[in-house]
PDB file of C-alpha atoms in Angstrom:
ATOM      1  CA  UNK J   1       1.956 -10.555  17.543  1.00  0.00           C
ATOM      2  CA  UNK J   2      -0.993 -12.889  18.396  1.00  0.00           C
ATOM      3  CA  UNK J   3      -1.358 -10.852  22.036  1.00  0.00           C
ATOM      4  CA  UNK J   4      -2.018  -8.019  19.776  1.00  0.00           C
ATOM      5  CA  UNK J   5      -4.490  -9.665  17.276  1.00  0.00           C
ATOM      6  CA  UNK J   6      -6.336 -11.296  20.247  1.00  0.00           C
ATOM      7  CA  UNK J   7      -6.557  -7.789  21.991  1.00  0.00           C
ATOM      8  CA  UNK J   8      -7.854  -5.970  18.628  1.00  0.00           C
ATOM      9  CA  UNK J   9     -10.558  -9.115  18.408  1.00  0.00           C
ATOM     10  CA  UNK J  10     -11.393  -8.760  21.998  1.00  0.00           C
ATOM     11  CA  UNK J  11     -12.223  -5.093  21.556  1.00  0.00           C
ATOM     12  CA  UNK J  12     -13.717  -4.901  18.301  1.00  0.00           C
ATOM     13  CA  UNK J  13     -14.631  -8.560  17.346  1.00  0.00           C
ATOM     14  CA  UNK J  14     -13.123 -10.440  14.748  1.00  0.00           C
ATOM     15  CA  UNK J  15     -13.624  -7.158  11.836  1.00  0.00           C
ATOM     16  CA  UNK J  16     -11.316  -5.295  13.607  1.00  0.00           C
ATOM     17  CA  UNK J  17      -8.760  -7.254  12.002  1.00  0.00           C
ATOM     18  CA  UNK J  18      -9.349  -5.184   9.262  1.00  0.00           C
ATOM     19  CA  UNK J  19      -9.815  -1.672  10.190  1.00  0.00           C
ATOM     20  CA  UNK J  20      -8.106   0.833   7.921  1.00  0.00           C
ATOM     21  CA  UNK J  21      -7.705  -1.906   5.580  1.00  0.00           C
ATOM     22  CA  UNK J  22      -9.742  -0.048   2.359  1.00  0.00           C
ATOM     23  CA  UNK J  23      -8.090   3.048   3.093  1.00  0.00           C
ATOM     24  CA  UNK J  24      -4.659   1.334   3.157  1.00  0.00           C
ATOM     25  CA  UNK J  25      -5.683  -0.839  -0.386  1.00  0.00           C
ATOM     26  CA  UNK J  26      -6.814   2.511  -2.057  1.00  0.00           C
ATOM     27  CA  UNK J  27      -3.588   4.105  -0.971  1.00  0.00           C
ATOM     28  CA  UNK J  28      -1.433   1.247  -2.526  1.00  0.00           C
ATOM     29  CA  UNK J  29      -3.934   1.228  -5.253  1.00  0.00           C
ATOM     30  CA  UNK J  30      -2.614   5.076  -6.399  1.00  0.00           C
ATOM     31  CA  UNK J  31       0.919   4.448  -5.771  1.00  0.00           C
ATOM     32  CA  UNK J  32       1.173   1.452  -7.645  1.00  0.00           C
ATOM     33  CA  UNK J  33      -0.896   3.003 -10.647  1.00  0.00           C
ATOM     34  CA  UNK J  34       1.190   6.026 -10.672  1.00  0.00           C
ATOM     35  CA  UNK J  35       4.758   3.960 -10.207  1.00  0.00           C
ATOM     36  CA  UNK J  36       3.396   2.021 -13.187  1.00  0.00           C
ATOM     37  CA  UNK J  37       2.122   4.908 -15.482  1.00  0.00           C
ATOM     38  CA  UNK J  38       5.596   6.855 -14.515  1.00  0.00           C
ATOM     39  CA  UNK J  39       8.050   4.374 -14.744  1.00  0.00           C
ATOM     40  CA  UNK J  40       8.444   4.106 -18.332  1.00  0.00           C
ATOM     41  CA  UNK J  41       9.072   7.703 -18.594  1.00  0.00           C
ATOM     42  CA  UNK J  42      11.660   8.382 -15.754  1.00  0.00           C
ATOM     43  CA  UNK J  43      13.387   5.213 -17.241  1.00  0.00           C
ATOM     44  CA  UNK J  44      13.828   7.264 -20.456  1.00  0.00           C
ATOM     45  CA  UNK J  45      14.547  10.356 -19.133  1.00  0.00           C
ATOM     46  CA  UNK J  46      17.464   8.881 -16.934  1.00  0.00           C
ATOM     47  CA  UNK J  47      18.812   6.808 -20.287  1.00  0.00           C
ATOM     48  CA  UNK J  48      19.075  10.074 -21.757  1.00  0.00           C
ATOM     49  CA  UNK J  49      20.653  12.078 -19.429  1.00  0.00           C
ATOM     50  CA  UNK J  50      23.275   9.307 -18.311  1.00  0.00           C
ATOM     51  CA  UNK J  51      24.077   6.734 -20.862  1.00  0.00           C
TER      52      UNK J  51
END
């Protein structure tokens, strides 16, 4: 794991450490919005169709 870091530092300084890293945060960002908006609603829906 640190081979891999020191490689990625080595080739693209110390901000390659976090390449990709605002697409990956915006990703997350939806998912966990959406999970948290539908949630509530599967939760009922389930209840109702198996007690």
């Amino acid at each position: 794991m640190f081979a891999t870091a020191r490689k990625i530092v080595s080739q693209n300084g110390i901000l390659g450490l976090w390449r990709g890293y605002s697409m990956g945060a915006t990703r997350e960002g939806i998912f966990c919005s959406s999970y948290i908006a539908i949630n509530p609603l599967i939760k009922t829906w389930l209840l109702q169709k198996r007690p």
